[in-house]
mmCIF file of C-alpha atoms in Angstrom:
data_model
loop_
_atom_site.group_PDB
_atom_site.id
_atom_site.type_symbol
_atom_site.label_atom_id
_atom_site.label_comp_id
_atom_site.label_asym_id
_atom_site.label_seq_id
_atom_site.Cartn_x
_atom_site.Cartn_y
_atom_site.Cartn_z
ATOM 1 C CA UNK K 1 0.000 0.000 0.000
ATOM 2 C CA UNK K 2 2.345 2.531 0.794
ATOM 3 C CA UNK K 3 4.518 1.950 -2.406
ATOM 4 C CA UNK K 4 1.095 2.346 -4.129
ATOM 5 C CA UNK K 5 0.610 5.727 -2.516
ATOM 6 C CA UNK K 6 3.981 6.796 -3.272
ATOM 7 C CA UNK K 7 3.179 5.671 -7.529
ATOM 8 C CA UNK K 8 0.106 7.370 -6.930
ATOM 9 C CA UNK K 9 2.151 10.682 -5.625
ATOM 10 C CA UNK K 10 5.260 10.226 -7.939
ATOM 11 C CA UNK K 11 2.504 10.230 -11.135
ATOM 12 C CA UNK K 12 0.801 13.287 -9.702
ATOM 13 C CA UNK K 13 4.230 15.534 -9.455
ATOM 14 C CA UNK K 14 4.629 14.761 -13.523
ATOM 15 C CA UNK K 15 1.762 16.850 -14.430
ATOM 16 C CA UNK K 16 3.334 20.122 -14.793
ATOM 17 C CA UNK K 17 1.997 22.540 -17.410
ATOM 18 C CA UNK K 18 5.143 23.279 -20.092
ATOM 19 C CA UNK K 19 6.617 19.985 -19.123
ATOM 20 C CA UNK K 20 4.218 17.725 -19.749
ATOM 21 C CA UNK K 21 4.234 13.958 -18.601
ATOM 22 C CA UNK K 22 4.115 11.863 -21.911
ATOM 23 C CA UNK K 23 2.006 8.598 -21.936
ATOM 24 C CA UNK K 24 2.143 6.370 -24.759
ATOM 25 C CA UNK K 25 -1.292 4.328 -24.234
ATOM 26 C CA UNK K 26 -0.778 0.109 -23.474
ATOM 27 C CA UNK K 27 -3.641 -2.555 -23.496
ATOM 28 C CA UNK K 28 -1.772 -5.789 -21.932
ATOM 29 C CA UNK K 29 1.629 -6.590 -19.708
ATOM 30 C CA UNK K 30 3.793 -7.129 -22.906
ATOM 31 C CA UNK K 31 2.804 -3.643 -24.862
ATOM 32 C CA UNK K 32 3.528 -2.196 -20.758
ATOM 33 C CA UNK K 33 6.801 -3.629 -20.588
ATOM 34 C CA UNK K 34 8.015 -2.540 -23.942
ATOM 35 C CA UNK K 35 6.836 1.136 -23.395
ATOM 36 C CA UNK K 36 8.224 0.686 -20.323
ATOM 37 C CA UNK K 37 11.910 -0.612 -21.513
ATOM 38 C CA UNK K 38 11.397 2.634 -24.172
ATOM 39 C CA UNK K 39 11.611 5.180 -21.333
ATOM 40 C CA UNK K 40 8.160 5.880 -20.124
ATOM 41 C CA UNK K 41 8.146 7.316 -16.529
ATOM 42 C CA UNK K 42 4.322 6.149 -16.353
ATOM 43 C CA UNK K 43 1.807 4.061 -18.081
ATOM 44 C CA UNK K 44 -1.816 4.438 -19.123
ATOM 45 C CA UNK K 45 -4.151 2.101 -20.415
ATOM 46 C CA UNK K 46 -6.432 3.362 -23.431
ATOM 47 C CA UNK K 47 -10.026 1.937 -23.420
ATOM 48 C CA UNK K 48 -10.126 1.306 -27.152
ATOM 49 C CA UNK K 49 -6.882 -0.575 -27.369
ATOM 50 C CA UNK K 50 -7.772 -2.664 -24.585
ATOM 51 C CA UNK K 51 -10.960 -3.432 -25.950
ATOM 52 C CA UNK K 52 -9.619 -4.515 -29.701
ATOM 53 C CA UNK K 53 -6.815 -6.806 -28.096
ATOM 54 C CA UNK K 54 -9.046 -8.741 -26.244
ATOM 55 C CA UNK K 55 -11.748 -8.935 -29.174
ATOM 56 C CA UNK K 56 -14.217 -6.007 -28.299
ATOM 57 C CA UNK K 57 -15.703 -2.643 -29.472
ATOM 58 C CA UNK K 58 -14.856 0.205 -27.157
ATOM 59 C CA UNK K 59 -18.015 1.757 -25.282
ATOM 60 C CA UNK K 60 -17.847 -0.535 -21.927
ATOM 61 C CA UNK K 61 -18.457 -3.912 -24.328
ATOM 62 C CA UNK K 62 -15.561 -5.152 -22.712
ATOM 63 C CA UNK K 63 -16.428 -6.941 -19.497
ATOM 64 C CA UNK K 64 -15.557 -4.902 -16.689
ATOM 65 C CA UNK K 65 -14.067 -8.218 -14.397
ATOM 66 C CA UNK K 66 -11.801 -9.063 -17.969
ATOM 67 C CA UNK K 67 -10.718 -4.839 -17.664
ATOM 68 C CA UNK K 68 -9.952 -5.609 -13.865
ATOM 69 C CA UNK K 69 -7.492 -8.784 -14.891
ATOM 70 C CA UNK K 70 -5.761 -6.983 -17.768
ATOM 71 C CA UNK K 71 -5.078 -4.038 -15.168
ATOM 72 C CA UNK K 72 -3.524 -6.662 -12.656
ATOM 73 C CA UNK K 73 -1.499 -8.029 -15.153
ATOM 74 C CA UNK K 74 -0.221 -4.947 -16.254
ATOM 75 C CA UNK K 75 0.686 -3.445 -12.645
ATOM 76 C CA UNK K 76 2.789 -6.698 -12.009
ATOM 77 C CA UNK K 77 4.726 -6.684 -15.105
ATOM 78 C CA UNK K 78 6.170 -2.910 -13.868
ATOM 79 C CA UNK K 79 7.422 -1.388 -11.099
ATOM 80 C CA UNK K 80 6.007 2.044 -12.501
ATOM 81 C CA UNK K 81 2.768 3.959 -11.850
ATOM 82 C CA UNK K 82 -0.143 2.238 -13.756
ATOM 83 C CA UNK K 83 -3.260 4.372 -14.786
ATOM 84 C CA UNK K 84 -6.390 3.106 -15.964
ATOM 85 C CA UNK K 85 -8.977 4.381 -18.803
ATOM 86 C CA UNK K 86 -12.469 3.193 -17.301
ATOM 87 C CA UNK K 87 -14.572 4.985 -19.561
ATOM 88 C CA UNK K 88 -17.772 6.396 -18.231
ATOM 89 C CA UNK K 89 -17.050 4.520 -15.156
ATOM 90 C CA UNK K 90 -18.629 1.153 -16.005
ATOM 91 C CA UNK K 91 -21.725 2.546 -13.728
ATOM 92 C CA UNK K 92 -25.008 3.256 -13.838
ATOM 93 C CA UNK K 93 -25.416 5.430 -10.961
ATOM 94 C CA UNK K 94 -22.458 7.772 -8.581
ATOM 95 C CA UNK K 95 -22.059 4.918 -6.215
ATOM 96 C CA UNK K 96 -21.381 2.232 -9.154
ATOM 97 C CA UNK K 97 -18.952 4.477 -10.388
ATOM 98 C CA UNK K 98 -17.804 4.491 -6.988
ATOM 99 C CA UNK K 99 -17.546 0.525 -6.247
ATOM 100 C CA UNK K 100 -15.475 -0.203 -9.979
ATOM 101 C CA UNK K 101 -13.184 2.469 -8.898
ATOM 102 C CA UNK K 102 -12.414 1.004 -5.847
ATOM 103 C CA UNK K 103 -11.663 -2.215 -7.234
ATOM 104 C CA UNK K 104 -9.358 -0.634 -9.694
ATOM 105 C CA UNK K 105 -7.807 1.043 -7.151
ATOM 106 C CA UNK K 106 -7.330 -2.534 -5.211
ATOM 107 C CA UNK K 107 -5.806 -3.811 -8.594
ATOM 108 C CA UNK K 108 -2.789 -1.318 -7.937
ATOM 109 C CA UNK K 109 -4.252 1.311 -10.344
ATOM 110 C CA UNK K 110 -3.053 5.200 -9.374
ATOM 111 C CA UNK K 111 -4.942 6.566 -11.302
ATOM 112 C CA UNK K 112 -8.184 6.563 -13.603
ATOM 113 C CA UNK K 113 -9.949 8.337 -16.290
ATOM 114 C CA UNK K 114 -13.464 9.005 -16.477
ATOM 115 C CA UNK K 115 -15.309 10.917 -19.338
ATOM 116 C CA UNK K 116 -18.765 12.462 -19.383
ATOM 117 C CA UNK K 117 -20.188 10.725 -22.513
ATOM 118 C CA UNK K 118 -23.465 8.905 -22.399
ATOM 119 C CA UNK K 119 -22.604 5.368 -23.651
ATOM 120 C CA UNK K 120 -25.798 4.607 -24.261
ATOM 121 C CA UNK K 121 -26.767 7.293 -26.351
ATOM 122 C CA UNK K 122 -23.815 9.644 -27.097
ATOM 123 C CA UNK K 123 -24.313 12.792 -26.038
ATOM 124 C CA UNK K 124 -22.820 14.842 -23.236
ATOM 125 C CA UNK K 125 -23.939 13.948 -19.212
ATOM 126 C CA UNK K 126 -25.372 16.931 -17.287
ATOM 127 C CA UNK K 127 -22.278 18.439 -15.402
ATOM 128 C CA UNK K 128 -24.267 18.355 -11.901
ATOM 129 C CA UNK K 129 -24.640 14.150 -13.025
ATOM 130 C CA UNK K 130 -21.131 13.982 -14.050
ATOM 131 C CA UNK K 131 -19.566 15.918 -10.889
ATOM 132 C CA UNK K 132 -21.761 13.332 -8.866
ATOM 133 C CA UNK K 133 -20.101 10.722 -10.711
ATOM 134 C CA UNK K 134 -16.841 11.661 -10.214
ATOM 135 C CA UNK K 135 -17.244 12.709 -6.517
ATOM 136 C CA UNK K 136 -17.953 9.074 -5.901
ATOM 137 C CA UNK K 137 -14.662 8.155 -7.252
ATOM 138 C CA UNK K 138 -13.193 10.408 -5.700
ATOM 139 C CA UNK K 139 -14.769 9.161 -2.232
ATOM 140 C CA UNK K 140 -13.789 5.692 -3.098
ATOM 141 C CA UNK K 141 -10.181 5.868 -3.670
ATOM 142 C CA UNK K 142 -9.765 8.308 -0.969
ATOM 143 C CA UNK K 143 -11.367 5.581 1.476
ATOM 144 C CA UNK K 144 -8.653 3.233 0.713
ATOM 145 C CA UNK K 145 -5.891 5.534 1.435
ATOM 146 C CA UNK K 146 -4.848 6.104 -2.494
ATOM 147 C CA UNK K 147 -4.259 9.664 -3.825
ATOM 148 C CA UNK K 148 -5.402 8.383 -7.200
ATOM 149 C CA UNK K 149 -4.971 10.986 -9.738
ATOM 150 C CA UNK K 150 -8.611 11.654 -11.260
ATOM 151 C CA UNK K 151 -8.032 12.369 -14.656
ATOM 152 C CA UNK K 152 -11.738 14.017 -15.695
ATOM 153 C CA UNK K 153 -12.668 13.919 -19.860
ATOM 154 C CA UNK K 154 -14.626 16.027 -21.375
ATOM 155 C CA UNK K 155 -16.079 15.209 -24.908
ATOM 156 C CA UNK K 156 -16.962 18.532 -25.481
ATOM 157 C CA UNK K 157 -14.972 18.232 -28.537
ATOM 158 C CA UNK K 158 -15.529 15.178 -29.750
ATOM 159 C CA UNK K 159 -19.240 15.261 -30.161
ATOM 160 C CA UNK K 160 -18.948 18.419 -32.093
ATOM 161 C CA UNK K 161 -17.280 19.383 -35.740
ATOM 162 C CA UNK K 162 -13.942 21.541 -35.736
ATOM 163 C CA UNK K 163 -15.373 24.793 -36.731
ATOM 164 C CA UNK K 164 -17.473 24.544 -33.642
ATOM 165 C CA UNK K 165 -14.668 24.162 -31.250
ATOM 166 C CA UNK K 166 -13.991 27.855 -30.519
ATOM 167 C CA UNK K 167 -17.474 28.473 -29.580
ATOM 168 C CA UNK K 168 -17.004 25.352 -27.034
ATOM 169 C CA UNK K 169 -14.154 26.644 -24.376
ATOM 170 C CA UNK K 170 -16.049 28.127 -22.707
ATOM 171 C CA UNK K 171 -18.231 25.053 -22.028
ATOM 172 C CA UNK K 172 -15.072 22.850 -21.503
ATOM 173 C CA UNK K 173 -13.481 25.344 -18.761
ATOM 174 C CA UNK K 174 -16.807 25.465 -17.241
ATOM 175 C CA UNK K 175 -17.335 21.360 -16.856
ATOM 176 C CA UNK K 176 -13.138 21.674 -16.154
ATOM 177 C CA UNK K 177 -14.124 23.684 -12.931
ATOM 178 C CA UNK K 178 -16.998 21.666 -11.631
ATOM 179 C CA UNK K 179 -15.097 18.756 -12.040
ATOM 180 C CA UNK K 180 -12.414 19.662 -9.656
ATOM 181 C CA UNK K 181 -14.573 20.792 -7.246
ATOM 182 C CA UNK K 182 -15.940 17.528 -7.135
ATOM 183 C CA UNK K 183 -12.394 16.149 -6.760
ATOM 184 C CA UNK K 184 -10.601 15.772 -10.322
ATOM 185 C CA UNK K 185 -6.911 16.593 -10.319
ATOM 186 C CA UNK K 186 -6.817 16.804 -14.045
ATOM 187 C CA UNK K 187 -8.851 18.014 -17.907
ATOM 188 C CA UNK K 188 -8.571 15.962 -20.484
ATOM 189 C CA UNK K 189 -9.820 17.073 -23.744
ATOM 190 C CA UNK K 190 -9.415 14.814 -26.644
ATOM 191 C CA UNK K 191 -10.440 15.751 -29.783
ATOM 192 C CA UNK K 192 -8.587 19.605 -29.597
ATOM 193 C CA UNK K 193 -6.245 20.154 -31.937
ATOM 194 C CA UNK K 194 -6.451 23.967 -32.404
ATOM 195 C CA UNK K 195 -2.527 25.451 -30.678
ATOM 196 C CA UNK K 196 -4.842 28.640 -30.286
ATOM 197 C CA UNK K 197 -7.797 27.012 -28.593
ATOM 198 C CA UNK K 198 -5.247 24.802 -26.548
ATOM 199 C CA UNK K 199 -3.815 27.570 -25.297
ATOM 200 C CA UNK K 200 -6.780 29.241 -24.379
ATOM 201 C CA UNK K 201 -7.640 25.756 -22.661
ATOM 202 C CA UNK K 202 -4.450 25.224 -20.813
ATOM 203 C CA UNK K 203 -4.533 29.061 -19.542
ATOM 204 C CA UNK K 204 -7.811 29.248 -18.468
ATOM 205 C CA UNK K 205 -8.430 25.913 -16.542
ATOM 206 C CA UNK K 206 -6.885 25.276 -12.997
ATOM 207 C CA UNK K 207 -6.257 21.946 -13.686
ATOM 208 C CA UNK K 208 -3.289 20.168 -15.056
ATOM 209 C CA UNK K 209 -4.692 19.722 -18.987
ATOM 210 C CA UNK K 210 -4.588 16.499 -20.838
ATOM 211 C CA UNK K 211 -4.163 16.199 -24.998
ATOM 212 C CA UNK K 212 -4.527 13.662 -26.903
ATOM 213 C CA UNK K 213 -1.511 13.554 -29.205
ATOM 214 C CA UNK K 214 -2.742 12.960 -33.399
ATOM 215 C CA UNK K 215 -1.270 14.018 -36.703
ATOM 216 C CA UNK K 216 -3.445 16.539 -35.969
ATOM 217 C CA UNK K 217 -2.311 17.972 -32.967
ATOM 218 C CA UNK K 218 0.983 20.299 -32.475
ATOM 219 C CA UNK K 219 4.518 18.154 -31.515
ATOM 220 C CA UNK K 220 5.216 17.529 -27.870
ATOM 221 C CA UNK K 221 7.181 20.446 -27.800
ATOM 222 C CA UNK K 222 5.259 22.549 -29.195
ATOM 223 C CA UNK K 223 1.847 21.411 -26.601
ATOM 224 C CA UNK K 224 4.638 22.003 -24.021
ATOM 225 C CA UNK K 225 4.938 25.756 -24.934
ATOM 226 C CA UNK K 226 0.884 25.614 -24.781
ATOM 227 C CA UNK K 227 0.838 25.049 -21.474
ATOM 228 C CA UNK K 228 -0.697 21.345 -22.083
ATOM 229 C CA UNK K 229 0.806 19.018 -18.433
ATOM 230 C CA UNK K 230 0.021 15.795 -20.017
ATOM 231 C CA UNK K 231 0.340 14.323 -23.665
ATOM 232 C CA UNK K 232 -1.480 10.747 -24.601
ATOM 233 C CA UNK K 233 -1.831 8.455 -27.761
ATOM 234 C CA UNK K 234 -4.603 7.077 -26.938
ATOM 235 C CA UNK K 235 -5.636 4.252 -29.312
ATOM 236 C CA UNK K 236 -2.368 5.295 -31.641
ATOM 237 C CA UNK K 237 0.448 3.018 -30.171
ATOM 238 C CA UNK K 238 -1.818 -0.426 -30.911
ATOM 239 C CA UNK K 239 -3.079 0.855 -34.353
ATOM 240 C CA UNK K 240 0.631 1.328 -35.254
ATOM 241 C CA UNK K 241 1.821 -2.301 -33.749
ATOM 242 C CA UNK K 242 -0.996 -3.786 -35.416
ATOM 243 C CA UNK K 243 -0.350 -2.261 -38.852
ATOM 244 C CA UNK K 244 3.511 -3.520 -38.487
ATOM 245 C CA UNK K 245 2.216 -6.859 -37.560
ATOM 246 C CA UNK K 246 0.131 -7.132 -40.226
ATOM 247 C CA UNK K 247 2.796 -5.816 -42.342
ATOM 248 C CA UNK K 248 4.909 -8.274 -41.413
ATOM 249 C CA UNK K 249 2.610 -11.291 -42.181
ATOM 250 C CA UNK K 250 1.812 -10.207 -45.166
ATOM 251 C CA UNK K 251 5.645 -10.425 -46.067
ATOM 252 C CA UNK K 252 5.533 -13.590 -44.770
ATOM 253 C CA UNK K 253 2.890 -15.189 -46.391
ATOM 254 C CA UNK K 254 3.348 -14.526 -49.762
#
C-alpha cells in the first residue's frame, strides 16, 4: 500500500503545465513492458486498445471483471505507476462508479480516467450528473488511502465538428471547474487540436490539462509551450503495432 501511494504521488508531481508527462497508451503486460523498456516514466491504459486486443468494441463492451485482470497483469509486469482508462465509469449510478473504482484502485491502479459521454446514447452527461459521478470516485479511492490521480474527460470536442470548437471553451473550462470541485486533479480534452484554442484551454483551466496527441495535434514540444501538463496516444500506439504486424505477415505469407 504505501509503495502504491507513493506511484500514486510520484505520477501526480509529472503533471506540470510546459513539461508535460508523456504517456504512450498500453492494453496488456507485454505492450507495458516494452513502453516501459522505451523510457516511459508512467503508463496508461487506453479503453479502445484494450478493448480490440481482447476482441471487443470500445463503449464498456468489454467486461468490466476481464478490464480488472488486464489491469492486474499490467501493474505486475512494472514497477512504474499504472493508470487506468475506465470509460464512463462502467456505472449506472455515482455509487457504481464508486464501487469499480475502488476495485481498480485494489488492482494497484493510481490513477483513472473518467469521461462524461453517455454510452448509451452519445451525447454529453449533465455536469451536476457527471460531478456526482466523479465525486464518488473520488470518495472511493480516498477511502482506501490512495491519492489516485482523477483524470476528468470532457467530450466537449468530440461530439462536435472543428469549426465549432472555438465556440465550445467556454463550455469545456466550465465542466473543467466543476469537475475539480468535485475532486478531479486533471482536464482531459481529446479531440482539440487547435494550438490557439489549446492555449486558451491550458490558460484558463486550474487543472493540469490532458491532450490527446494525433497528426493533428501540435509536436510535444510545441503542446509544451501551450501550457498542455500531459500528452497521450490514446488508441495510436496499438493501431501502429498492429499495422507492423500485419505488415509483417503479409511479407511472410506470400
Amino acid at each position: 500500500m504505501t509503495d502504491q501511494v507513493t506511484k500514486a504521488r510520484t505520477f501526480k508531481a509529472l503533471h506540470v503545465p510546459g513539461r508535460p508527462i508523456i504517456l504512450f497508451n498500453v492494453w496488456d503486460a507485454g505492450s507495458a513492458k516494452a513502453v516501459a523498456a522505451g523510457g516511459a516514466k508512467a503508463l496508461a491504459t487506453g479503453s479502445w486498445s484494450v478493448a480490440a486486443a481482447h476482441g471487443f468494441d470500445d463503449g464498456e463492451y468489454m467486461p468490466f471483471d476481464l478490464a480488472i485482470a488486464n489491469l492486474e497483469r499490467i501493474v505486475a509486469a512494472t514497477d512504474l505507476p499504472v493508470t487506468i482508462d475506465l470509460e464512463s465509469g462502467y456505472g449506472a449510478s455515482p455509487d457504481g462508479v464508486g464501487a469499480n473504482i475502488a476495485r481498480a484502485v485494489q488492482a494497484g491502479a493510481i490513477g483513472y480516467n473518467i469521461e462524461d459521454s453517455v454510452r448509451e446514447s452519445g451525447p454529453l452527461r449533465e455536469i451536476s450528473d457527471q460531478a456526482a459521478r466523479l465525486k464518488s470516485a473520488r470518495q472511493a479511492a480516498d477511502r482506501l488511502g490512495i491519492p489516485a490521480f482523477l483524470n476528468a474527460r470532457t467530450d466537449v470536442f468530440l461530439v462536435a465538428a472543428a469549426d465549432q470548437h472555438g465556440s465550445l471553451v467556454a463550455s469545456a473550462l466550465e465542466r473543467g471547474r466543476a469537475y475539480a470541485e468535485a475532486g478531479a486533479d486533471g482536464l482531459f480534452v481529446p479531440g482539440l487540436a487547435d494550438e490557439a484554442l489549446i492555449a486558451r484551454v491550458a490558460e484558463g483551466s486550474s487543472l493540469p490539462v490532458n491532450i490527446m496527441a494525433s497528426a493533428k495535434t501540435p509536436p510535444a514540444a510545441r503542446l509544451a509551450e501551450l501550457g498542455v501538463a500531459r500528452i497521450s496516444h490514446g488508441p495510436g500506439p496499438y493501431r501502429m503495432a498492429m499495422k507492423a504486424l500485419e505488415d509483417a505477415a503479409r511479407a511472410a505469407l506470400i
